[in-house]
Short mmCIF file of C-alpha atoms in Angstrom, two decimals:
data_model
loop_
_atom_site.label_atom_id
_atom_site.label_comp_id
_atom_site.label_asym_id
_atom_site.label_seq_id
_atom_site.Cartn_x
_atom_site.Cartn_y
_atom_site.Cartn_z
CA MET A 1 96.67 130.76 92.37
CA SER A 2 93.27 128.80 92.50
CA GLN A 3 93.13 125.36 94.26
CA GLU A 4 92.74 123.81 90.27
CA GLU A 5 95.84 125.67 89.39
CA VAL A 6 97.62 124.49 92.38
CA LEU A 7 96.94 120.99 91.93
CA ALA A 8 97.69 121.04 88.10
CA SER A 9 101.33 122.43 89.00
CA LEU A 10 101.73 119.67 91.67
CA ARG A 11 100.75 117.12 89.34
CA SER A 12 103.18 118.20 86.84
CA LYS A 13 106.07 118.32 89.18
CA VAL A 14 105.26 114.68 90.46
CA ARG A 15 105.11 113.64 87.06
CA THR A 16 108.42 114.93 86.22
CA VAL A 17 109.99 113.41 89.21
CA THR A 18 108.50 110.11 88.76
CA GLN A 19 109.74 109.81 85.27
CA THR A 20 113.36 110.35 86.81
CA LEU A 21 112.78 107.21 88.77
CA TYR A 22 112.29 105.17 85.56
CA PRO A 23 115.78 104.38 85.10
CA LEU A 24 116.27 102.90 88.70
CA GLU A 25 113.75 100.25 88.15
CA SER A 26 116.71 98.22 86.63
CA LEU A 27 118.10 98.00 90.04
CA LEU A 28 114.84 96.76 91.32
CA LEU A 29 114.60 94.17 88.74
CA ARG A 30 118.26 93.11 89.33
CA HIS A 31 117.79 92.84 93.18
CA ASP A 32 120.72 95.25 93.57
CA TRP A 33 119.62 96.43 96.84
CA ASN A 34 122.72 98.49 98.12
CA GLU A 35 122.66 100.82 94.75
CA LEU A 36 118.83 100.96 94.65
CA GLY A 37 118.73 102.20 98.48
CA LYS A 38 121.26 104.98 97.94
CA ALA A 39 119.70 106.16 94.60
CA LEU A 40 116.25 106.27 96.32
CA GLU A 41 117.57 108.00 99.42
CA LYS A 42 118.98 110.53 97.05
CA ALA A 43 115.52 111.02 95.31
CA ARG A 44 113.78 111.40 98.61
CA GLN A 45 116.04 114.28 99.24
CA GLU A 46 115.46 116.05 95.85
CA VAL A 47 111.61 115.63 96.66
CA ARG A 48 111.98 117.13 100.04
CA ALA A 49 114.23 120.12 98.43
CA ALA A 50 111.31 120.39 95.76
CA GLY A 51 108.60 120.79 98.56
CA LEU A 52 106.87 117.69 97.45
CA TRP A 53 107.38 115.28 100.38
CA GLY A 54 104.37 113.64 102.23
CA LEU A 55 101.84 115.06 99.89
CA SER A 56 99.29 112.92 101.53
CA LEU A 57 99.79 114.52 104.85
CA PRO A 58 97.48 117.31 106.42
CA LYS A 59 99.04 120.82 106.94
CA SER A 60 99.40 120.09 110.74
CA LEU A 61 102.02 117.42 109.82
CA GLY A 62 103.92 119.58 107.39
CA GLY A 63 101.76 118.34 104.25
CA HIS A 64 99.93 120.21 101.46
CA GLY A 65 96.44 119.46 103.23
CA LEU A 66 95.25 118.03 100.19
CA LYS A 67 91.60 116.44 99.89
CA LEU A 68 91.66 112.73 99.15
CA ALA A 69 90.27 113.10 95.81
CA GLU A 70 93.01 115.84 94.97
CA PHE A 71 95.68 113.38 96.30
CA ALA A 72 94.31 110.65 94.31
CA GLU A 73 95.17 112.51 91.18
CA LEU A 74 98.74 112.77 92.44
CA SER A 75 98.90 109.28 93.76
CA GLU A 76 98.03 107.88 90.11
CA GLU A 77 101.18 109.65 88.79
CA MET A 78 103.36 108.25 91.52
CA GLY A 79 102.07 104.63 90.55
CA ARG A 80 103.41 104.60 87.23
CA THR A 81 106.40 103.44 88.96
CA PRO A 82 106.78 100.82 91.88
CA LEU A 83 109.33 103.46 93.36
CA GLY A 84 107.33 106.42 93.13
CA HIS A 85 105.15 106.35 96.49
CA TYR A 86 108.25 105.66 98.31
CA ALA A 87 110.25 108.31 96.72
CA PHE A 88 107.53 110.83 97.87
CA GLY A 89 107.23 109.60 101.25
CA CYS A 90 103.58 108.31 100.62
CA GLN A 91 103.81 104.47 100.51
CA ALA A 92 102.06 101.71 101.97
CA PRO A 93 101.76 100.94 104.97
CA GLU A 94 103.31 104.11 105.95
CA ALA A 95 100.62 106.50 104.93
CA GLY A 96 98.07 104.67 106.85
CA ASN A 97 99.79 104.14 109.94
CA ILE A 98 100.88 107.88 109.99
CA GLU A 99 97.09 108.64 109.50
CA LEU A 100 96.24 106.28 112.32
CA LEU A 101 98.73 107.46 114.67
CA HIS A 102 97.64 111.17 113.94
CA SER A 103 94.08 110.32 114.70
CA PHE A 104 94.37 107.92 117.63
CA GLY A 105 97.83 107.68 118.80
CA SER A 106 98.67 109.00 122.38
CA PRO A 107 100.85 112.20 122.97
CA GLN A 108 103.84 109.78 123.80
CA GLN A 109 103.26 107.53 120.51
CA LYS A 110 103.05 110.69 118.51
CA ALA A 111 106.19 112.30 119.96
CA GLU A 112 108.22 109.05 119.77
CA VAL A 113 106.88 107.44 116.63
CA LEU A 114 104.86 109.81 114.46
CA ALA A 115 107.07 112.54 114.04
CA PRO A 116 110.04 110.45 112.71
CA LEU A 117 107.55 108.64 110.32
CA VAL A 118 106.54 111.79 108.99
CA GLU A 119 110.09 113.02 108.30
CA GLY A 120 110.85 109.59 106.77
CA ARG A 121 113.74 108.92 109.41
CA MET A 122 112.34 105.49 109.97
CA ARG A 123 109.67 103.09 108.88
CA SER A 124 106.66 101.27 110.33
CA CYS A 125 104.70 98.11 109.24
CA PHE A 126 101.06 97.02 110.01
CA ALA A 127 100.76 93.18 111.12
CA MET A 128 97.25 91.95 110.74
CA THR A 129 97.09 89.01 108.09
CA GLU A 130 97.27 85.53 109.60
CA ARG A 131 98.52 82.39 107.58
CA GLN A 132 96.11 80.05 109.22
CA THR A 133 92.97 82.28 109.23
CA SER A 134 90.87 84.00 106.38
CA GLY A 135 92.25 87.31 105.62
CA ALA A 136 88.70 88.04 104.39
CA ASN A 137 87.61 87.79 108.06
CA PRO A 138 89.72 89.27 110.32
CA THR A 139 87.29 88.37 113.21
CA LEU A 140 88.84 85.06 112.85
CA MET A 141 92.38 85.95 113.98
CA ARG A 142 94.18 83.71 116.36
CA THR A 143 97.12 86.07 117.84
CA GLU A 144 96.13 87.17 121.37
CA ALA A 145 97.20 89.54 123.95
CA LYS A 146 96.37 88.60 127.36
CA ARG A 147 96.63 90.70 130.53
CA SER A 148 99.64 90.43 132.64
CA SER A 149 101.10 92.22 135.58
CA ARG A 150 103.15 94.30 133.18
CA GLY A 151 100.42 95.02 130.70
CA TRP A 152 99.81 92.52 127.81
CA THR A 153 101.37 89.71 126.62
CA ILE A 154 101.19 88.79 122.91
CA ASN A 155 101.36 85.60 121.49
CA GLY A 156 100.71 84.54 117.62
CA GLU A 157 101.76 84.58 114.25
CA LYS A 158 101.40 86.97 111.28
CA TRP A 159 102.38 87.20 107.75
CA PHE A 160 102.48 89.38 104.43
CA THR A 161 103.47 92.06 106.93
CA THR A 162 104.57 94.62 104.03
CA ALA A 163 107.74 96.47 104.91
CA ALA A 164 108.67 94.76 108.19
CA GLU A 165 112.17 94.44 107.00
CA GLY A 166 114.19 97.51 108.10
CA ALA A 167 111.01 98.78 109.93
CA THR A 168 111.61 100.53 113.40
CA TYR A 169 108.07 99.86 114.69
CA CYS A 170 105.24 97.58 114.29
CA ILE A 171 101.46 98.20 114.73
CA VAL A 172 99.91 94.62 115.45
CA MET A 173 96.34 93.68 115.77
CA ALA A 174 95.71 91.01 118.64
CA VAL A 175 92.32 89.61 120.23
CA THR A 176 92.18 91.08 123.70
CA ASN A 177 88.58 89.86 124.59
CA PRO A 178 87.79 86.62 123.07
CA GLU A 179 84.17 86.75 124.42
CA ALA A 180 83.28 90.15 123.20
CA GLN A 181 81.14 90.90 119.99
CA GLU A 182 83.24 89.67 117.03
CA HIS A 183 84.19 93.49 116.02
CA GLN A 184 85.05 94.42 119.68
CA ARG A 185 87.43 91.64 120.14
CA ALA A 186 90.74 93.23 119.10
CA SER A 187 92.85 96.03 119.80
CA LEU A 188 95.95 97.69 118.41
CA PHE A 189 99.46 97.83 119.73
CA LEU A 190 102.62 99.69 118.98
CA LEU A 191 105.76 98.24 119.61
CA PRO A 192 109.60 98.14 118.22
CA ILE A 193 110.47 95.60 115.72
CA ALA A 194 113.29 95.04 118.02
CA HIS A 195 111.16 94.19 121.29
CA PRO A 196 111.77 90.93 122.92
CA GLY A 197 109.35 88.32 121.74
CA LEU A 198 109.02 89.73 118.38
CA ARG A 199 110.93 87.85 115.69
CA ILE A 200 110.82 87.96 111.80
CA VAL A 201 110.56 84.82 110.90
CA ARG A 202 111.51 84.91 107.09
CA GLN A 203 110.73 87.04 104.09
CA VAL A 204 107.79 85.90 102.24
CA SER A 205 109.06 84.81 98.68
CA VAL A 206 106.37 86.37 95.98
CA MET A 207 106.30 84.26 92.74
CA GLY A 208 109.85 83.48 93.02
CA HIS A 209 111.09 86.86 94.38
CA SER A 210 111.94 88.06 97.48
CA GLY A 211 111.83 91.84 97.97
CA TRP A 212 113.91 94.59 99.92
CA GLY A 213 112.74 96.69 102.74
CA PRO A 214 109.71 98.81 101.80
CA PHE A 215 109.10 96.37 99.06
CA SER A 216 109.16 93.12 100.93
CA HIS A 217 106.68 90.79 102.98
CA SER A 218 107.45 89.23 106.06
CA GLU A 219 106.42 86.59 108.41
CA LEU A 220 106.29 87.32 112.18
CA ALA A 221 106.26 85.47 115.47
CA PHE A 222 105.04 87.06 118.60
CA GLU A 223 106.32 84.76 121.46
CA ASN A 224 105.48 85.71 125.15
CA CYS A 225 105.72 89.25 123.79
CA GLU A 226 105.32 91.60 126.94
CA VAL A 227 103.77 95.16 126.15
CA SER A 228 102.87 97.81 128.42
CA GLU A 229 99.46 99.73 128.55
CA GLU A 230 100.96 102.60 127.10
CA GLN A 231 101.44 100.81 124.03
CA LEU A 232 98.16 100.40 123.34
CA ILE A 233 96.72 102.38 120.57
CA GLY A 234 93.18 103.82 121.47
CA ARG A 235 90.98 102.09 123.80
CA GLU A 236 90.93 98.09 124.47
CA GLY A 237 88.49 96.56 121.83
CA GLU A 238 88.73 99.36 119.15
CA GLY A 239 91.19 97.37 117.10
CA PHE A 240 88.74 96.41 114.05
CA ARG A 241 87.14 100.22 114.17
CA LEU A 242 90.63 101.74 114.03
CA ALA A 243 91.84 99.51 111.35
CA GLN A 244 88.64 100.24 109.35
CA SER A 245 89.19 103.95 109.69
CA ARG A 246 92.33 103.47 107.59
CA LEU A 247 90.77 101.09 104.98
CA ALA A 248 88.43 103.84 102.99
CA HIS A 249 91.36 106.24 102.55
CA GLY A 250 93.93 103.20 101.88
CA ARG A 251 91.54 101.67 99.22
CA ILE A 252 91.14 104.96 97.41
CA HIS A 253 95.06 105.24 97.37
CA HIS A 254 95.44 101.69 96.37
CA CYS A 255 93.00 102.25 93.35
CA ALA A 256 94.66 105.43 92.10
CA ARG A 257 98.19 103.71 92.32
CA TRP A 258 96.65 100.72 90.43
CA LEU A 259 95.55 103.52 87.55
CA GLY A 260 99.17 104.59 87.53
CA VAL A 261 100.10 101.03 87.06
CA ALA A 262 97.54 100.38 84.28
CA GLY A 263 98.43 103.54 82.67
CA ARG A 264 102.35 102.79 82.32
CA ALA A 265 101.19 99.07 81.16
CA LEU A 266 98.94 100.78 78.50
CA ASP A 267 101.81 103.10 77.36
CA LEU A 268 104.19 99.98 77.08
CA LEU A 269 101.38 98.43 75.16
CA CYS A 270 101.26 101.12 72.54
CA ASP A 271 104.98 101.50 72.29
CA ARG A 272 105.15 97.82 71.47
CA ALA A 273 102.40 97.93 69.26
CA VAL A 274 104.22 100.84 67.21
CA HIS A 275 107.75 99.41 67.03
CA ARG A 276 107.19 95.77 67.05
CA GLN A 277 107.47 94.59 63.42
CA ILE A 278 105.53 91.47 62.88
CA GLY A 279 106.00 91.37 59.10
CA ASN A 280 107.27 93.33 56.09
CA ASP A 281 105.92 96.79 56.55
CA ARG A 282 103.47 95.36 59.21
CA SER A 283 103.82 96.54 63.08
CA LEU A 284 102.05 94.76 65.81
CA GLY A 285 99.68 97.69 65.83
CA SER A 286 98.22 96.87 62.43
CA SER A 287 96.45 93.80 64.09
CA ASP A 288 92.78 94.41 64.84
CA ILE A 289 93.27 92.35 67.94
CA VAL A 290 96.11 94.57 69.21
CA LYS A 291 93.79 97.64 68.46
CA ALA A 292 91.03 96.39 70.48
CA TRP A 293 92.98 95.64 73.28
CA ILE A 294 94.47 99.07 73.46
CA ALA A 295 90.72 100.78 72.84
CA GLU A 296 89.31 98.53 75.86
CA ALA A 297 92.25 99.49 78.10
CA ALA A 298 91.85 103.10 77.58
CA ALA A 299 88.18 103.03 77.99
CA GLY A 300 88.54 100.93 81.22
CA GLN A 301 91.05 103.40 82.55
CA HIS A 302 89.03 106.48 81.78
CA ALA A 303 85.79 104.93 83.48
CA ALA A 304 88.17 103.83 86.56
CA ARG A 305 89.43 107.24 87.03
CA LEU A 306 86.29 108.84 86.93
CA PHE A 307 85.14 106.30 89.59
CA VAL A 308 87.93 106.79 91.75
CA ARG A 309 87.58 110.66 91.69
CA GLU A 310 83.70 110.39 92.31
CA THR A 311 84.28 108.03 95.14
CA ALA A 312 87.26 110.10 96.67
CA ALA A 313 84.90 113.12 96.55
CA LEU A 314 82.14 111.23 98.25
CA ILE A 315 84.50 110.09 101.08
CA ASP A 316 85.68 113.96 101.27
CA ARG A 317 82.17 114.85 101.85
CA ASP A 318 80.44 112.45 103.67
CA GLY A 319 82.87 110.07 105.30
CA GLY A 320 84.19 106.53 104.48
CA ARG A 321 80.96 104.63 106.06
CA ALA A 322 78.72 106.69 103.53
CA ALA A 323 80.91 105.51 100.79
CA ARG A 324 81.41 102.00 101.83
CA HIS A 325 79.44 100.25 99.02
CA ASP A 326 81.09 102.71 96.52
CA ILE A 327 84.41 101.61 97.90
CA SER A 328 83.73 98.22 97.17
CA MET A 329 82.61 98.52 93.77
CA LEU A 330 85.61 100.65 93.17
CA LYS A 331 87.96 98.18 94.42
CA PHE A 332 86.92 95.30 92.43
CA PHE A 333 86.53 97.19 89.30
CA VAL A 334 89.81 98.91 89.11
CA ALA A 335 91.70 95.62 90.24
CA GLU A 336 90.01 94.11 87.23
CA VAL A 337 91.11 97.01 84.83
CA LEU A 338 94.54 96.71 86.09
CA SER A 339 94.67 92.95 85.78
CA LYS A 340 93.41 92.88 82.19
CA THR A 341 95.73 95.52 81.03
CA LEU A 342 98.63 94.08 82.43
CA ASP A 343 97.75 90.83 81.05
CA ARG A 344 97.39 92.15 77.44
CA ALA A 345 100.77 94.42 78.02
CA ILE A 346 102.67 91.00 78.65
CA GLN A 347 100.66 89.31 75.84
CA ALA A 348 101.95 91.78 73.28
CA TYR A 349 105.41 91.69 74.53
CA GLY A 350 105.33 87.89 74.30
CA ALA A 351 108.24 85.86 75.99
CA ALA A 352 110.18 89.53 76.79
CA GLY A 353 106.96 90.35 78.90
CA VAL A 354 107.64 87.65 81.43
CA SER A 355 111.11 88.31 81.59
CA ASP A 356 112.83 90.82 84.11
CA ASP A 357 114.03 92.82 81.18
CA PHE A 358 110.72 94.84 81.58
CA ILE A 359 108.77 96.40 84.41
CA LEU A 360 105.55 94.32 83.23
CA SER A 361 106.88 91.27 85.04
CA PHE A 362 107.42 93.06 88.56
CA PHE A 363 103.84 94.85 88.22
CA TYR A 364 102.30 91.27 87.39
CA ARG A 365 103.89 89.55 90.36
CA GLU A 366 103.29 92.35 92.86
CA GLU A 367 99.79 93.57 91.50
CA ARG A 368 98.32 90.07 91.10
CA ALA A 369 97.54 90.48 94.70
CA ALA A 370 95.27 93.44 93.89
CA ARG A 371 92.14 91.05 93.56
CA ILE A 372 93.27 89.65 96.91
CA TYR A 373 94.33 92.06 99.41
CA ASP A 374 92.09 94.82 101.25
CA GLY A 375 89.38 92.02 100.83
CA PRO A 376 89.11 89.50 97.86
CA ASP A 377 87.23 91.08 94.94
CA GLU A 378 84.90 88.15 95.48
CA VAL A 379 83.82 89.38 98.99
CA HIS A 380 83.47 92.99 97.92
CA LYS A 381 81.09 91.80 95.11
CA MET A 382 78.96 89.80 97.41
CA SER A 383 78.50 92.60 99.75
CA VAL A 384 77.48 94.97 96.87
CA ALA A 385 75.15 92.23 95.40
CA ARG A 386 73.75 91.75 99.08
CA ASN A 387 73.04 95.29 99.62
CA LEU A 388 71.39 95.60 96.11
CA LEU A 389 69.18 92.56 96.62
CA LYS A 390 68.17 94.15 100.14
CA GLU A 391 67.05 97.26 98.37
CA HIS A 392 65.02 95.46 95.95
CA GLU A 393 63.36 92.97 98.74
CA ASN A 394 62.24 96.13 100.44
CA ASN A 395 61.02 98.17 97.19
CA SER A 396 59.85 94.93 95.39
CA LYS A 397 56.19 96.21 95.26
CA ALA A 398 57.44 99.47 93.50
CA ILE A 399 60.04 97.89 91.35
CA ALA A 400 58.44 94.63 90.27
CA GLY A 401 55.30 93.74 87.94
CA GLY A 402 54.23 91.11 85.65
CA ASP A 403 55.21 90.71 82.14
CA LEU A 404 53.86 92.87 79.28
CA TYR A 405 50.43 91.15 79.84
CA GLY A 406 50.14 91.51 83.27
CA ARG A 407 51.11 87.94 84.55
CA ASN A 408 53.17 87.49 87.39
CA PHE A 409 55.96 84.95 87.47
#
């Protein structure tokens, strides 16, 4: 089989499994965590048996060795349900943590932590965001790790640490040299959640709802938390560089997943338009306004899909740094397509759209943050514009000129 045929087969299999997860969403909406946990574990076993576990992994870790652009197509399919990536062992922050430890972890860290993470026998989290500092500028973080007789002592607070509840290990970013250049101030440490001095303060409720395990966000406190030199990931001062290394792939993963969410929302919008009666022999779909919503959503998703694949292919070919401006444009473009599609699908469902009778409400609560995390859209837009303006400044004589009559303004 050609690689195209292999990918098409994988995509078909992933789509089939993903659709079997839709009935489980009612457990998520009802917060029936016990039944959901059992159902998802069964689904994960079936995914393993079908040879579909950890599709984002390289062959050296037992994966399929897919390129980023190839995995993006599968990630879109998984993204059609909030349960998809977890069922396939590709959820955030797990996928990024596995990639980080695979690339930069010590032999001991790989043996003790990486292997069970890859196999799905335990979970991890990534603690970087802080409540009191701007998440758009992590160089401002206050959590510190100071040298001690035993290695390091970490003090500080983190929040919106996804999947901390039930996790076994935590990767935490902390400032190790406040006097260094801003992107060489921090380091990454790997420590058990049960480590003395690390405390889960609370779950952060999102729009009135708390999550469960891999679908939750927590606030953490590090209080005289002693860690050894062996718990440092990479070298001292490399925290920002290592964290950045996982962001290029991570943002493609997010955007591909958002496409799946938007695609599901469009399907629900179309279903509502066809079946919702608004008068005698008139469906909601007879409204020109709703028709325009559907057409715009379809066009936006088509453009976003091409953008995702093109940017992922650029990263595959030239690396994340070469694609950094494309990634910024992609991030806010796909987030806006998702936001607009979700909003219109909810509008079409009326009061039912904001109820927990439909998955749209969950998507809206969780994915409104798409325009915030991994860098607020506004920061990415400023970065893109700044780069374009710099190019024009450097090429102003070649680009600019007067008006049609030769006058300069």
